[in-house]
């Protein structure tokens, strides 16, 4: 079942279509303090993240990501900060005290000291200075919309960069990888010929580990690991091909 982003008012879920838009998904931190900070940033009442809870990349700033490797990762200490909350959740209403209310307080104080005395001073009408600084509701809404639009622009820029990176990785073919393994003498001629049967595999699909591997992808991974564990480890360690962990292969064989 596809995983949904845990953020309120976010409909992104981990699917192939969403992935092609450059959106990635990230699990909540295992560190308790960091996990609480993530949970608090969502502003979801009584929400507690599970081990499978995820947030999509649209709720993080560009500088929160490390894109130097093949796989997009969050930097240590990154906290989600981009959300589209309704206006009544974005800014708590401040208590407003007028000049009139300030003048009434001394009267109440005197009355509490001596109940026989009465407060005779009458407050004069005073302008409510607070009105001069309060933003109109319409302006507040426009500001919220502007922030939302800017966040969307940043998201589109990330999508563009991710799309260009995917296009570059898509050019990596089975043939080129096998050539690299042969040059490093990690596979012999016989194994190379056998693996060339999978020349039409879409290697970029293997990056999406949240989905099931096809029969052909499984066969390719199992064959390579069975006949040359060193070659398999080389591709995983260098990040040239995000192959599944050997433990996953073992489960496939059970």
PDB file of C-alpha atoms in Angstrom:
ATOM      1  CA  UNK A   1       0.000   0.000   0.000  1.00  0.00           C
ATOM      2  CA  UNK A   2       1.467   3.421  -0.967  1.00  0.00           C
ATOM      3  CA  UNK A   3       2.678   5.571   1.922  1.00  0.00           C
ATOM      4  CA  UNK A   4       1.082   8.982   2.390  1.00  0.00           C
ATOM      5  CA  UNK A   5       2.887  12.088   3.582  1.00  0.00           C
ATOM      6  CA  UNK A   6       2.087  12.626   7.275  1.00  0.00           C
ATOM      7  CA  UNK A   7       1.673  16.407   6.916  1.00  0.00           C
ATOM      8  CA  UNK A   8      -1.801  17.926   7.200  1.00  0.00           C
ATOM      9  CA  UNK A   9      -3.353  19.101   3.919  1.00  0.00           C
ATOM     10  CA  UNK A  10      -0.664  17.262   1.868  1.00  0.00           C
ATOM     11  CA  UNK A  11      -1.960  14.635  -0.561  1.00  0.00           C
ATOM     12  CA  UNK A  12       1.411  13.354  -1.789  1.00  0.00           C
ATOM     13  CA  UNK A  13       1.929   9.626  -1.556  1.00  0.00           C
ATOM     14  CA  UNK A  14       4.812   7.391  -2.581  1.00  0.00           C
ATOM     15  CA  UNK A  15       3.926   6.431  -6.161  1.00  0.00           C
ATOM     16  CA  UNK A  16       5.740   6.341  -9.481  1.00  0.00           C
ATOM     17  CA  UNK A  17       3.886   9.462 -10.683  1.00  0.00           C
ATOM     18  CA  UNK A  18       4.898  11.467  -7.620  1.00  0.00           C
ATOM     19  CA  UNK A  19       8.488  10.254  -7.907  1.00  0.00           C
ATOM     20  CA  UNK A  20       8.732  11.461 -11.509  1.00  0.00           C
ATOM     21  CA  UNK A  21       7.949  14.950 -10.193  1.00  0.00           C
ATOM     22  CA  UNK A  22      11.146  14.817  -8.132  1.00  0.00           C
ATOM     23  CA  UNK A  23       9.406  14.381  -4.776  1.00  0.00           C
ATOM     24  CA  UNK A  24      11.190  12.132  -2.285  1.00  0.00           C
ATOM     25  CA  UNK A  25       9.958  10.667   0.989  1.00  0.00           C
ATOM     26  CA  UNK A  26      11.824  10.566   4.284  1.00  0.00           C
ATOM     27  CA  UNK A  27      11.142   8.614   7.492  1.00  0.00           C
ATOM     28  CA  UNK A  28      10.923  10.302  10.867  1.00  0.00           C
ATOM     29  CA  UNK A  29      14.237  10.377  12.785  1.00  0.00           C
ATOM     30  CA  UNK A  30      15.008   7.562  15.212  1.00  0.00           C
ATOM     31  CA  UNK A  31      16.423  10.091  17.684  1.00  0.00           C
ATOM     32  CA  UNK A  32      13.610  10.879  20.142  1.00  0.00           C
ATOM     33  CA  UNK A  33      14.349  14.606  20.433  1.00  0.00           C
ATOM     34  CA  UNK A  34      14.505  15.115  16.664  1.00  0.00           C
ATOM     35  CA  UNK A  35      11.378  13.021  16.158  1.00  0.00           C
ATOM     36  CA  UNK A  36       9.483  15.230  18.644  1.00  0.00           C
ATOM     37  CA  UNK A  37      10.628  18.340  16.773  1.00  0.00           C
ATOM     38  CA  UNK A  38       9.329  16.857  13.506  1.00  0.00           C
ATOM     39  CA  UNK A  39       6.025  15.938  15.142  1.00  0.00           C
ATOM     40  CA  UNK A  40       5.665  19.404  16.660  1.00  0.00           C
ATOM     41  CA  UNK A  41       6.313  21.101  13.314  1.00  0.00           C
ATOM     42  CA  UNK A  42       3.284  19.303  11.804  1.00  0.00           C
ATOM     43  CA  UNK A  43       0.896  20.949  14.287  1.00  0.00           C
ATOM     44  CA  UNK A  44      -1.225  17.794  14.311  1.00  0.00           C
ATOM     45  CA  UNK A  45      -3.055  17.335  17.598  1.00  0.00           C
ATOM     46  CA  UNK A  46      -2.268  14.057  19.386  1.00  0.00           C
ATOM     47  CA  UNK A  47      -0.113  12.872  16.447  1.00  0.00           C
ATOM     48  CA  UNK A  48       2.681  10.397  17.171  1.00  0.00           C
ATOM     49  CA  UNK A  49       4.839   9.161  14.298  1.00  0.00           C
ATOM     50  CA  UNK A  50       5.219   5.425  13.756  1.00  0.00           C
ATOM     51  CA  UNK A  51       8.252   3.657  12.317  1.00  0.00           C
ATOM     52  CA  UNK A  52       6.603   3.765   8.899  1.00  0.00           C
ATOM     53  CA  UNK A  53       5.526   7.436   8.991  1.00  0.00           C
ATOM     54  CA  UNK A  54       7.099   9.602   6.292  1.00  0.00           C
ATOM     55  CA  UNK A  55       7.227  13.233   5.168  1.00  0.00           C
ATOM     56  CA  UNK A  56       7.669  14.278   1.554  1.00  0.00           C
ATOM     57  CA  UNK A  57      10.463  16.590   0.407  1.00  0.00           C
ATOM     58  CA  UNK A  58       8.051  19.477  -0.245  1.00  0.00           C
ATOM     59  CA  UNK A  59       8.082  20.317   3.480  1.00  0.00           C
ATOM     60  CA  UNK A  60      11.838  20.937   3.646  1.00  0.00           C
ATOM     61  CA  UNK A  61      14.006  23.812   2.468  1.00  0.00           C
ATOM     62  CA  UNK A  62      16.489  23.387  -0.352  1.00  0.00           C
ATOM     63  CA  UNK A  63      19.440  23.668   2.032  1.00  0.00           C
ATOM     64  CA  UNK A  64      18.065  20.790   4.136  1.00  0.00           C
ATOM     65  CA  UNK A  65      19.117  18.258   1.470  1.00  0.00           C
ATOM     66  CA  UNK A  66      22.413  16.598   0.594  1.00  0.00           C
ATOM     67  CA  UNK A  67      22.349  15.920  -3.147  1.00  0.00           C
ATOM     68  CA  UNK A  68      26.030  15.099  -3.615  1.00  0.00           C
ATOM     69  CA  UNK A  69      25.393  11.352  -3.976  1.00  0.00           C
ATOM     70  CA  UNK A  70      23.116   9.226  -6.116  1.00  0.00           C
ATOM     71  CA  UNK A  71      20.432   9.210  -3.417  1.00  0.00           C
ATOM     72  CA  UNK A  72      18.892  12.412  -2.032  1.00  0.00           C
ATOM     73  CA  UNK A  73      19.376  12.541   1.737  1.00  0.00           C
ATOM     74  CA  UNK A  74      18.377  14.959   4.491  1.00  0.00           C
ATOM     75  CA  UNK A  75      21.195  16.702   6.318  1.00  0.00           C
ATOM     76  CA  UNK A  76      21.640  16.040  10.026  1.00  0.00           C
ATOM     77  CA  UNK A  77      19.415  18.288  12.102  1.00  0.00           C
ATOM     78  CA  UNK A  78      17.037  19.138   9.231  1.00  0.00           C
ATOM     79  CA  UNK A  79      13.522  19.969  10.459  1.00  0.00           C
ATOM     80  CA  UNK A  80      10.452  20.317   8.187  1.00  0.00           C
ATOM     81  CA  UNK A  81       9.353  23.938   7.941  1.00  0.00           C
ATOM     82  CA  UNK A  82       7.230  24.373   4.788  1.00  0.00           C
ATOM     83  CA  UNK A  83       3.530  23.762   5.375  1.00  0.00           C
ATOM     84  CA  UNK A  84       0.219  25.131   4.120  1.00  0.00           C
ATOM     85  CA  UNK A  85      -1.804  25.674   7.271  1.00  0.00           C
ATOM     86  CA  UNK A  86      -5.194  27.441   7.334  1.00  0.00           C
ATOM     87  CA  UNK A  87      -4.969  31.093   8.407  1.00  0.00           C
ATOM     88  CA  UNK A  88      -6.430  30.395  11.848  1.00  0.00           C
ATOM     89  CA  UNK A  89      -3.639  27.907  12.571  1.00  0.00           C
ATOM     90  CA  UNK A  90      -0.770  30.024  11.286  1.00  0.00           C
ATOM     91  CA  UNK A  91      -0.947  32.875  13.804  1.00  0.00           C
ATOM     92  CA  UNK A  92      -2.381  32.616  17.339  1.00  0.00           C
ATOM     93  CA  UNK A  93      -4.670  35.511  18.182  1.00  0.00           C
ATOM     94  CA  UNK A  94      -2.955  37.949  20.542  1.00  0.00           C
ATOM     95  CA  UNK A  95      -4.808  39.318  23.535  1.00  0.00           C
ATOM     96  CA  UNK A  96      -5.573  42.986  22.993  1.00  0.00           C
ATOM     97  CA  UNK A  97      -5.623  45.489  25.870  1.00  0.00           C
ATOM     98  CA  UNK A  98      -7.090  48.928  25.232  1.00  0.00           C
ATOM     99  CA  UNK A  99      -6.416  52.138  27.127  1.00  0.00           C
ATOM    100  CA  UNK A 100      -9.902  51.844  28.615  1.00  0.00           C
ATOM    101  CA  UNK A 101      -9.176  48.442  30.142  1.00  0.00           C
ATOM    102  CA  UNK A 102      -5.947  49.787  31.626  1.00  0.00           C
ATOM    103  CA  UNK A 103      -7.819  52.651  33.326  1.00  0.00           C
ATOM    104  CA  UNK A 104     -10.383  50.277  34.820  1.00  0.00           C
ATOM    105  CA  UNK A 105      -7.752  48.171  36.602  1.00  0.00           C
ATOM    106  CA  UNK A 106      -6.895  50.786  39.297  1.00  0.00           C
ATOM    107  CA  UNK A 107     -10.591  51.042  40.125  1.00  0.00           C
ATOM    108  CA  UNK A 108     -10.844  47.314  40.677  1.00  0.00           C
ATOM    109  CA  UNK A 109      -7.730  47.416  42.852  1.00  0.00           C
ATOM    110  CA  UNK A 110      -9.178  50.133  45.111  1.00  0.00           C
ATOM    111  CA  UNK A 111     -12.479  48.289  45.438  1.00  0.00           C
ATOM    112  CA  UNK A 112     -10.734  45.137  46.604  1.00  0.00           C
ATOM    113  CA  UNK A 113      -8.949  47.044  49.397  1.00  0.00           C
ATOM    114  CA  UNK A 114     -11.962  48.817  50.776  1.00  0.00           C
ATOM    115  CA  UNK A 115     -15.396  47.614  49.772  1.00  0.00           C
ATOM    116  CA  UNK A 116     -17.006  50.781  51.152  1.00  0.00           C
ATOM    117  CA  UNK A 117     -15.207  52.936  48.636  1.00  0.00           C
ATOM    118  CA  UNK A 118     -16.384  53.246  45.077  1.00  0.00           C
ATOM    119  CA  UNK A 119     -14.467  54.058  41.988  1.00  0.00           C
ATOM    120  CA  UNK A 120     -15.684  57.436  40.829  1.00  0.00           C
ATOM    121  CA  UNK A 121     -13.216  58.118  38.070  1.00  0.00           C
ATOM    122  CA  UNK A 122     -14.863  57.572  34.745  1.00  0.00           C
ATOM    123  CA  UNK A 123     -12.668  56.472  31.843  1.00  0.00           C
ATOM    124  CA  UNK A 124     -12.692  58.907  28.981  1.00  0.00           C
ATOM    125  CA  UNK A 125     -13.128  57.551  25.460  1.00  0.00           C
ATOM    126  CA  UNK A 126      -9.706  56.818  24.059  1.00  0.00           C
ATOM    127  CA  UNK A 127      -8.637  55.775  20.593  1.00  0.00           C
ATOM    128  CA  UNK A 128      -7.717  52.121  20.357  1.00  0.00           C
ATOM    129  CA  UNK A 129      -4.101  52.346  19.171  1.00  0.00           C
ATOM    130  CA  UNK A 130      -4.107  48.626  18.565  1.00  0.00           C
ATOM    131  CA  UNK A 131      -6.278  49.185  15.510  1.00  0.00           C
ATOM    132  CA  UNK A 132      -3.563  51.249  13.902  1.00  0.00           C
ATOM    133  CA  UNK A 133      -1.176  48.300  13.799  1.00  0.00           C
ATOM    134  CA  UNK A 134      -3.470  45.320  13.190  1.00  0.00           C
ATOM    135  CA  UNK A 135      -3.293  43.968   9.667  1.00  0.00           C
ATOM    136  CA  UNK A 136      -6.578  43.637   7.811  1.00  0.00           C
ATOM    137  CA  UNK A 137      -7.759  40.052   7.465  1.00  0.00           C
ATOM    138  CA  UNK A 138      -7.521  40.311   3.678  1.00  0.00           C
ATOM    139  CA  UNK A 139      -3.867  41.398   3.855  1.00  0.00           C
ATOM    140  CA  UNK A 140      -3.070  38.502   6.182  1.00  0.00           C
ATOM    141  CA  UNK A 141      -4.633  36.110   3.695  1.00  0.00           C
ATOM    142  CA  UNK A 142      -2.616  37.636   0.834  1.00  0.00           C
ATOM    143  CA  UNK A 143       0.594  37.259   2.853  1.00  0.00           C
ATOM    144  CA  UNK A 144      -0.186  33.599   3.502  1.00  0.00           C
ATOM    145  CA  UNK A 145      -0.876  33.046  -0.201  1.00  0.00           C
ATOM    146  CA  UNK A 146       2.412  34.724  -1.116  1.00  0.00           C
ATOM    147  CA  UNK A 147       4.358  32.464   1.237  1.00  0.00           C
ATOM    148  CA  UNK A 148       2.596  29.459  -0.241  1.00  0.00           C
ATOM    149  CA  UNK A 149       3.455  30.590  -3.784  1.00  0.00           C
ATOM    150  CA  UNK A 150       7.132  31.098  -2.889  1.00  0.00           C
ATOM    151  CA  UNK A 151       7.264  27.632  -1.349  1.00  0.00           C
ATOM    152  CA  UNK A 152       5.755  26.221  -4.536  1.00  0.00           C
ATOM    153  CA  UNK A 153       8.385  27.981  -6.677  1.00  0.00           C
ATOM    154  CA  UNK A 154      11.141  26.412  -4.580  1.00  0.00           C
ATOM    155  CA  UNK A 155       9.450  23.037  -4.968  1.00  0.00           C
ATOM    156  CA  UNK A 156       9.311  23.411  -8.762  1.00  0.00           C
ATOM    157  CA  UNK A 157      12.994  24.318  -8.845  1.00  0.00           C
ATOM    158  CA  UNK A 158      13.793  21.158  -6.886  1.00  0.00           C
ATOM    159  CA  UNK A 159      11.655  19.115  -9.272  1.00  0.00           C
ATOM    160  CA  UNK A 160      13.547  20.521 -12.257  1.00  0.00           C
ATOM    161  CA  UNK A 161      16.937  19.681 -10.749  1.00  0.00           C
ATOM    162  CA  UNK A 162      15.770  16.197  -9.803  1.00  0.00           C
ATOM    163  CA  UNK A 163      14.373  15.612 -13.294  1.00  0.00           C
ATOM    164  CA  UNK A 164      17.706  16.586 -14.851  1.00  0.00           C
ATOM    165  CA  UNK A 165      19.527  14.257 -12.465  1.00  0.00           C
ATOM    166  CA  UNK A 166      17.164  11.395 -13.311  1.00  0.00           C
ATOM    167  CA  UNK A 167      17.665  11.987 -17.025  1.00  0.00           C
ATOM    168  CA  UNK A 168      21.420  11.792 -16.540  1.00  0.00           C
ATOM    169  CA  UNK A 169      21.173   8.581 -14.509  1.00  0.00           C
ATOM    170  CA  UNK A 170      18.794   7.042 -17.052  1.00  0.00           C
ATOM    171  CA  UNK A 171      21.617   7.114 -19.585  1.00  0.00           C
ATOM    172  CA  UNK A 172      23.469   4.583 -17.469  1.00  0.00           C
ATOM    173  CA  UNK A 173      22.908   1.253 -19.200  1.00  0.00           C
ATOM    174  CA  UNK A 174      23.547  -2.342 -18.259  1.00  0.00           C
ATOM    175  CA  UNK A 175      26.194  -2.451 -20.971  1.00  0.00           C
ATOM    176  CA  UNK A 176      28.169   0.451 -19.498  1.00  0.00           C
ATOM    177  CA  UNK A 177      28.031  -1.045 -16.004  1.00  0.00           C
ATOM    178  CA  UNK A 178      29.157  -4.437 -17.255  1.00  0.00           C
ATOM    179  CA  UNK A 179      31.994  -2.762 -19.137  1.00  0.00           C
ATOM    180  CA  UNK A 180      33.102  -1.069 -15.925  1.00  0.00           C
ATOM    181  CA  UNK A 181      32.969  -4.358 -13.999  1.00  0.00           C
ATOM    182  CA  UNK A 182      34.943  -6.122 -16.726  1.00  0.00           C
ATOM    183  CA  UNK A 183      37.638  -3.439 -16.732  1.00  0.00           C
ATOM    184  CA  UNK A 184      38.042  -3.894 -12.982  1.00  0.00           C
ATOM    185  CA  UNK A 185      38.103  -7.687 -13.459  1.00  0.00           C
ATOM    186  CA  UNK A 186      35.145  -8.126 -11.141  1.00  0.00           C
ATOM    187  CA  UNK A 187      33.292 -10.313 -13.653  1.00  0.00           C
ATOM    188  CA  UNK A 188      34.551 -12.719 -16.291  1.00  0.00           C
ATOM    189  CA  UNK A 189      33.519 -12.942 -19.918  1.00  0.00           C
ATOM    190  CA  UNK A 190      31.038 -15.753 -19.325  1.00  0.00           C
ATOM    191  CA  UNK A 191      29.200 -13.863 -16.574  1.00  0.00           C
ATOM    192  CA  UNK A 192      29.171 -10.696 -18.653  1.00  0.00           C
ATOM    193  CA  UNK A 193      27.521 -12.530 -21.559  1.00  0.00           C
ATOM    194  CA  UNK A 194      24.935 -13.938 -19.180  1.00  0.00           C
ATOM    195  CA  UNK A 195      24.129 -10.543 -17.679  1.00  0.00           C
ATOM    196  CA  UNK A 196      23.884  -8.952 -21.125  1.00  0.00           C
ATOM    197  CA  UNK A 197      20.550 -10.746 -21.458  1.00  0.00           C
ATOM    198  CA  UNK A 198      19.201  -7.970 -19.211  1.00  0.00           C
ATOM    199  CA  UNK A 199      20.468  -5.113 -21.406  1.00  0.00           C
ATOM    200  CA  UNK A 200      16.994  -3.566 -21.724  1.00  0.00           C
ATOM    201  CA  UNK A 201      16.426  -3.166 -17.982  1.00  0.00           C
ATOM    202  CA  UNK A 202      15.506   0.324 -16.790  1.00  0.00           C
ATOM    203  CA  UNK A 203      18.133   0.728 -14.110  1.00  0.00           C
ATOM    204  CA  UNK A 204      16.688   3.964 -12.764  1.00  0.00           C
ATOM    205  CA  UNK A 205      13.657   1.960 -11.599  1.00  0.00           C
ATOM    206  CA  UNK A 206      15.865   0.225  -9.049  1.00  0.00           C
ATOM    207  CA  UNK A 207      16.311   3.517  -7.213  1.00  0.00           C
ATOM    208  CA  UNK A 208      12.709   3.438  -6.072  1.00  0.00           C
ATOM    209  CA  UNK A 209      13.076   0.932  -3.268  1.00  0.00           C
ATOM    210  CA  UNK A 210       9.561   1.591  -2.031  1.00  0.00           C
ATOM    211  CA  UNK A 211       8.110  -0.503  -4.864  1.00  0.00           C
ATOM    212  CA  UNK A 212       8.259  -4.153  -5.790  1.00  0.00           C
ATOM    213  CA  UNK A 213      11.093  -5.238  -8.045  1.00  0.00           C
ATOM    214  CA  UNK A 214      10.073  -6.875 -11.300  1.00  0.00           C
ATOM    215  CA  UNK A 215      10.998 -10.474 -12.087  1.00  0.00           C
ATOM    216  CA  UNK A 216      13.756  -9.321 -14.461  1.00  0.00           C
ATOM    217  CA  UNK A 217      15.257  -6.941 -11.876  1.00  0.00           C
ATOM    218  CA  UNK A 218      15.291  -9.698  -9.284  1.00  0.00           C
ATOM    219  CA  UNK A 219      16.939 -12.137 -11.657  1.00  0.00           C
ATOM    220  CA  UNK A 220      19.622  -9.591 -12.561  1.00  0.00           C
ATOM    221  CA  UNK A 221      20.424  -8.851  -8.906  1.00  0.00           C
ATOM    222  CA  UNK A 222      20.408 -12.522  -7.870  1.00  0.00           C
ATOM    223  CA  UNK A 223      22.594 -13.600 -10.796  1.00  0.00           C
ATOM    224  CA  UNK A 224      25.167 -10.878 -10.195  1.00  0.00           C
ATOM    225  CA  UNK A 225      25.360 -11.547  -6.454  1.00  0.00           C
ATOM    226  CA  UNK A 226      25.532 -15.324  -6.882  1.00  0.00           C
ATOM    227  CA  UNK A 227      28.400 -15.312  -9.381  1.00  0.00           C
ATOM    228  CA  UNK A 228      30.301 -12.229  -8.214  1.00  0.00           C
ATOM    229  CA  UNK A 229      29.559 -10.894  -4.719  1.00  0.00           C
ATOM    230  CA  UNK A 230      32.503  -8.505  -5.115  1.00  0.00           C
ATOM    231  CA  UNK A 231      30.962  -6.919  -8.211  1.00  0.00           C
ATOM    232  CA  UNK A 232      27.623  -6.644  -6.415  1.00  0.00           C
ATOM    233  CA  UNK A 233      29.254  -4.968  -3.408  1.00  0.00           C
ATOM    234  CA  UNK A 234      31.197  -2.610  -5.692  1.00  0.00           C
ATOM    235  CA  UNK A 235      28.022  -1.329  -7.380  1.00  0.00           C
ATOM    236  CA  UNK A 236      26.278  -0.857  -4.011  1.00  0.00           C
ATOM    237  CA  UNK A 237      29.228   0.823  -2.277  1.00  0.00           C
ATOM    238  CA  UNK A 238      29.965   3.233  -5.123  1.00  0.00           C
ATOM    239  CA  UNK A 239      26.298   4.133  -5.560  1.00  0.00           C
ATOM    240  CA  UNK A 240      26.436   3.440  -9.288  1.00  0.00           C
ATOM    241  CA  UNK A 241      23.437   1.153  -8.914  1.00  0.00           C
ATOM    242  CA  UNK A 242      21.198   1.110  -5.805  1.00  0.00           C
ATOM    243  CA  UNK A 243      20.864  -2.656  -5.579  1.00  0.00           C
ATOM    244  CA  UNK A 244      18.874  -4.245  -2.728  1.00  0.00           C
ATOM    245  CA  UNK A 245      20.670  -5.411   0.407  1.00  0.00           C
ATOM    246  CA  UNK A 246      21.908  -9.040   0.343  1.00  0.00           C
ATOM    247  CA  UNK A 247      19.431  -9.805   3.133  1.00  0.00           C
ATOM    248  CA  UNK A 248      16.664  -8.903   0.700  1.00  0.00           C
ATOM    249  CA  UNK A 249      18.085 -11.341  -1.829  1.00  0.00           C
ATOM    250  CA  UNK A 250      18.052 -14.038   0.837  1.00  0.00           C
ATOM    251  CA  UNK A 251      14.355 -13.416   1.460  1.00  0.00           C
ATOM    252  CA  UNK A 252      13.654 -13.728  -2.254  1.00  0.00           C
ATOM    253  CA  UNK A 253      15.261 -17.178  -2.261  1.00  0.00           C
ATOM    254  CA  UNK A 254      13.264 -18.461   0.703  1.00  0.00           C
TER     255      UNK A 254
END
